[in-house]
Short mmCIF file of C-alpha atoms in Angstrom, two decimals:
data_model
loop_
_atom_site.label_atom_id
_atom_site.label_comp_id
_atom_site.label_asym_id
_atom_site.label_seq_id
_atom_site.Cartn_x
_atom_site.Cartn_y
_atom_site.Cartn_z
CA GLY C 1 1.98 124.75 -24.15
CA ALA C 2 1.74 126.04 -27.48
CA VAL C 3 1.49 123.42 -30.76
CA VAL C 4 4.49 123.58 -32.63
CA SER C 5 4.23 120.65 -36.12
CA GLN C 6 7.37 120.22 -37.97
CA HIS C 7 6.88 117.90 -41.43
CA PRO C 8 7.78 116.46 -42.43
CA SER C 9 9.39 113.74 -39.87
CA TRP C 10 11.72 111.62 -41.37
CA VAL C 11 13.20 111.86 -45.22
CA ILE C 12 15.63 109.93 -47.47
CA CYS C 13 17.31 111.70 -50.90
CA LYS C 14 19.41 110.98 -53.25
CA SER C 15 21.88 114.00 -53.39
CA GLY C 16 21.95 116.76 -55.17
CA THR C 17 18.57 117.19 -54.58
CA SER C 18 16.18 120.09 -52.15
CA VAL C 19 14.37 119.17 -49.46
CA LYS C 20 12.17 121.90 -47.77
CA ILE C 21 11.02 120.94 -43.63
CA GLU C 22 7.96 123.38 -42.60
CA CYS C 23 7.33 124.29 -39.34
CA ARG C 24 4.33 125.42 -37.92
CA SER C 25 2.81 127.75 -35.39
CA LEU C 26 -0.82 125.89 -34.84
CA ASP C 27 -2.55 127.78 -32.36
CA PHE C 28 -0.72 131.07 -31.92
CA GLN C 29 0.83 133.61 -33.67
CA ALA C 30 5.16 132.85 -33.88
CA THR C 31 7.09 136.34 -34.11
CA THR C 32 10.69 134.58 -34.36
CA MET C 33 11.03 131.14 -35.35
CA PHE C 34 14.64 129.08 -34.90
CA TRP C 35 16.14 126.49 -36.44
CA TYR C 36 18.58 124.03 -35.13
CA ARG C 37 20.25 121.05 -35.65
CA GLN C 38 21.38 118.84 -34.63
CA PHE C 39 24.28 115.81 -34.41
CA PRO C 40 24.01 112.59 -32.57
CA LYS C 41 24.65 112.75 -28.61
CA GLN C 42 25.47 116.60 -29.78
CA SER C 43 23.51 119.86 -28.36
CA LEU C 44 21.21 121.35 -30.27
CA MET C 45 23.56 124.09 -32.62
CA LEU C 46 21.24 127.28 -34.14
CA MET C 47 21.52 127.31 -37.66
CA ALA C 48 20.07 130.43 -38.11
CA THR C 49 17.24 132.98 -36.89
CA SER C 50 13.60 134.22 -38.83
CA ASN C 51 11.23 136.92 -37.76
CA GLU C 52 8.75 137.28 -40.91
CA GLY C 53 8.56 139.17 -42.97
CA SER C 54 12.30 139.84 -43.06
CA LYS C 55 15.56 138.05 -43.98
CA ALA C 56 17.29 134.73 -41.46
CA THR C 57 19.83 135.53 -39.90
CA TYR C 58 22.42 133.63 -39.93
CA GLU C 59 25.49 132.15 -37.20
CA GLN C 60 28.47 131.79 -38.59
CA GLY C 61 29.51 129.29 -40.74
CA VAL C 62 25.98 128.25 -41.80
CA GLU C 63 25.80 128.85 -45.32
CA LYS C 64 22.57 130.42 -46.13
CA ASP C 65 22.20 130.04 -49.63
CA LYS C 66 22.59 126.46 -48.86
CA PHE C 67 20.20 126.83 -46.22
CA LEU C 68 17.47 128.52 -47.62
CA ILE C 69 14.74 129.98 -44.64
CA ASN C 70 11.27 131.91 -45.27
CA HIS C 71 9.42 132.78 -42.93
CA ALA C 72 6.02 133.83 -45.11
CA SER C 73 3.44 134.32 -42.19
CA LEU C 74 3.04 134.59 -38.75
CA THR C 75 2.90 130.67 -38.28
CA LEU C 76 4.86 129.00 -41.02
CA SER C 77 8.93 128.70 -41.50
CA THR C 78 10.98 126.71 -44.48
CA LEU C 79 13.99 125.93 -43.90
CA THR C 80 15.30 124.22 -47.46
CA VAL C 81 18.29 122.20 -47.71
CA THR C 82 20.09 122.75 -51.16
CA SER C 83 21.78 120.10 -53.31
CA ALA C 84 21.82 118.38 -50.06
CA HIS C 85 24.54 115.63 -49.54
CA PRO C 86 25.34 113.01 -47.18
CA GLU C 87 27.53 115.72 -44.61
CA ASP C 88 24.10 117.22 -44.54
CA SER C 89 22.05 114.41 -42.76
CA SER C 90 21.11 115.27 -39.13
CA PHE C 91 18.83 116.13 -36.91
CA TYR C 92 16.63 119.27 -37.74
CA ILE C 93 14.11 120.71 -35.71
CA CYS C 94 12.73 124.20 -35.30
CA SER C 95 10.99 126.73 -32.31
CA ALA C 96 8.74 129.43 -32.62
CA ARG C 97 8.09 131.74 -29.84
CA GLY C 98 5.26 133.94 -29.38
CA GLU C 99 5.32 138.12 -29.95
CA THR C 100 7.96 139.39 -27.79
CA SER C 101 11.87 137.53 -26.58
CA THR C 102 9.93 137.02 -23.10
CA ASP C 103 8.42 134.01 -24.72
CA THR C 104 8.76 130.89 -23.82
CA GLN C 105 10.12 129.15 -27.06
CA TYR C 106 8.33 125.64 -28.07
CA PHE C 107 9.93 123.17 -30.41
CA GLY C 108 8.40 121.27 -33.45
CA PRO C 109 9.26 117.48 -33.38
CA GLY C 110 12.00 117.81 -35.63
CA THR C 111 12.93 116.37 -39.08
CA ARG C 112 15.36 113.53 -40.12
CA LEU C 113 17.01 113.81 -42.35
CA THR C 114 19.28 111.51 -44.59
CA VAL C 115 21.30 112.54 -48.07
CA LEU C 116 22.25 108.73 -49.10
CA GLY P 1 27.77 136.66 -27.12
CA GLN P 2 26.03 134.35 -24.86
CA SER P 3 27.73 131.30 -22.50
CA LEU P 4 25.77 129.04 -20.77
CA GLU P 5 27.42 126.38 -18.15
CA GLN P 6 25.85 122.96 -17.43
CA PRO P 7 27.82 120.06 -15.21
CA SER P 8 27.83 117.76 -17.99
CA GLU P 9 26.59 114.72 -16.32
CA VAL P 10 24.67 113.85 -13.37
CA THR P 11 24.04 109.96 -12.34
CA ALA P 12 21.18 109.53 -9.45
CA VAL P 13 18.36 106.31 -8.76
CA GLU P 14 15.42 105.88 -9.11
CA GLY P 15 13.53 108.13 -6.48
CA ALA P 16 16.44 110.55 -5.02
CA ILE P 17 16.56 114.25 -5.86
CA VAL P 18 18.88 116.03 -8.27
CA GLN P 19 19.86 119.52 -8.69
CA ILE P 20 21.07 120.65 -12.55
CA ASN P 21 22.77 123.98 -12.56
CA CYS P 22 23.17 126.08 -14.86
CA THR P 23 25.00 129.80 -14.62
CA TYR P 24 24.91 132.11 -18.36
CA GLN P 25 25.58 135.56 -19.53
CA THR P 26 24.04 136.96 -22.19
CA SER P 27 22.76 140.11 -23.18
CA GLY P 28 19.02 141.74 -23.61
CA PHE P 29 18.76 139.05 -20.60
CA TYR P 30 14.38 138.08 -20.06
CA GLY P 31 14.20 134.70 -18.21
CA LEU P 32 15.69 131.50 -17.75
CA SER P 33 13.93 128.02 -19.65
CA TRP P 34 14.60 124.26 -18.88
CA TYR P 35 13.14 121.84 -21.90
CA GLN P 36 14.30 118.32 -21.67
CA GLN P 37 15.13 116.09 -24.21
CA HIS P 38 14.92 112.36 -25.31
CA ASP P 39 17.66 110.28 -27.22
CA GLY P 40 16.02 110.45 -30.69
CA GLY P 41 13.20 113.51 -29.97
CA ALA P 42 13.09 117.01 -29.96
CA PRO P 43 13.61 118.90 -26.75
CA THR P 44 10.01 119.80 -24.70
CA PHE P 45 9.74 122.87 -22.33
CA LEU P 46 9.93 121.99 -18.90
CA SER P 47 9.65 125.54 -16.91
CA TYR P 48 10.74 129.39 -17.35
CA ASN P 49 11.48 131.57 -14.68
CA ALA P 50 11.64 135.41 -15.36
CA LEU P 51 11.66 136.71 -11.96
CA ASP P 52 13.77 135.49 -8.83
CA GLY P 53 12.55 133.08 -6.89
CA LEU P 54 11.34 129.25 -6.92
CA GLU P 55 8.91 127.90 -9.63
CA GLU P 56 7.21 124.65 -9.21
CA THR P 57 5.63 122.04 -11.44
CA GLY P 58 5.09 119.21 -10.14
CA ARG P 59 8.02 117.10 -9.45
CA PHE P 60 9.65 119.81 -11.54
CA SER P 61 11.01 123.01 -9.88
CA SER P 62 13.09 126.38 -11.46
CA PHE P 63 15.02 128.55 -9.56
CA LEU P 64 16.10 131.79 -10.81
CA SER P 65 18.84 134.04 -9.10
CA ARG P 66 19.65 136.77 -11.67
CA SER P 67 22.07 139.52 -9.40
CA ASP P 68 24.12 136.02 -9.76
CA SER P 69 22.81 134.45 -13.87
CA TYR P 70 21.88 131.80 -11.87
CA GLY P 71 19.41 129.05 -12.15
CA TYR P 72 19.31 125.13 -10.68
CA LEU P 73 16.37 122.64 -12.35
CA LEU P 74 15.31 120.47 -9.20
CA LEU P 75 13.61 117.03 -9.59
CA GLN P 76 12.28 115.76 -7.03
CA GLU P 77 11.26 111.28 -6.67
CA LEU P 78 13.90 110.66 -9.81
CA GLN P 79 11.73 107.92 -12.20
CA MET P 80 13.90 106.05 -14.57
CA LYS P 81 11.48 107.92 -17.59
CA ASP P 82 13.33 111.89 -16.11
CA SER P 83 16.80 109.65 -18.26
CA ALA P 84 16.94 112.97 -21.11
CA SER P 85 19.51 115.70 -21.31
CA TYR P 86 18.49 118.72 -20.36
CA PHE P 87 18.65 121.95 -21.16
CA CYS P 88 18.86 125.88 -19.37
CA ALA P 89 18.32 128.43 -22.30
CA PRO P 90 18.05 131.95 -21.46
CA ASN P 91 14.79 133.85 -23.20
CA ALA P 92 16.53 136.66 -25.15
CA GLY P 93 16.89 137.63 -28.34
CA LYS P 94 19.06 135.25 -30.52
CA SER P 95 18.84 131.80 -28.92
CA THR P 96 21.61 129.08 -28.71
CA PHE P 97 21.45 126.66 -26.40
CA GLY P 98 24.32 124.84 -24.04
CA ASP P 99 25.95 121.83 -24.22
CA GLY P 100 23.17 120.23 -21.59
CA THR P 101 23.27 117.69 -18.85
CA THR P 102 22.93 114.31 -19.40
CA LEU P 103 21.27 112.70 -16.47
CA THR P 104 20.80 108.85 -16.47
CA VAL P 105 18.17 107.70 -13.69
CA LYS P 106 19.36 104.70 -11.94
CA PRO P 107 17.70 101.57 -10.48
#
């Protein structure tokens, strides 16, 4: 299957700092990328959908000014958690999908964020 | 909107066969994907049905009936390593996941 990478795989930061997570599709062009967060023993919660070259569509209850998403190219999307707080500690996972909605989405390995 | 229903938990023994059902309601449906997620890891793609019928990939098979908005994942010859969460996900404009099914395989 297709390969999606995420960087970093884990990060620990102090409260109030910003953290950037990168998601890359390595062997295909990802028109659409999705960002999820997952708390222990819970399902994946869709945060936002980003399409290359346009603004991300955020799910209800997700603050767009806190979780900045940029999808500048067909192979790269970034999620920046601004002014992180301990409650933002979570497992953040991106997925990438090809040109059409018929394409399967492939997941990155996830980024574990811990805010102290 | 989109809704998904799967059993929350399933338990089986090694070597057995397990079927995980999924019913869905979504707009703009193109097909149904299945993912496996082990504790602490990210989901990995298992199978995709674009058309009605059965798709077989080794020990795993997946079935889709568009008219019934229903699909299932069939796991055969269960192994301990199959203990994980399993998610069905409609391929649609929006990609949300349900709560998934936690499969526990016992010796």
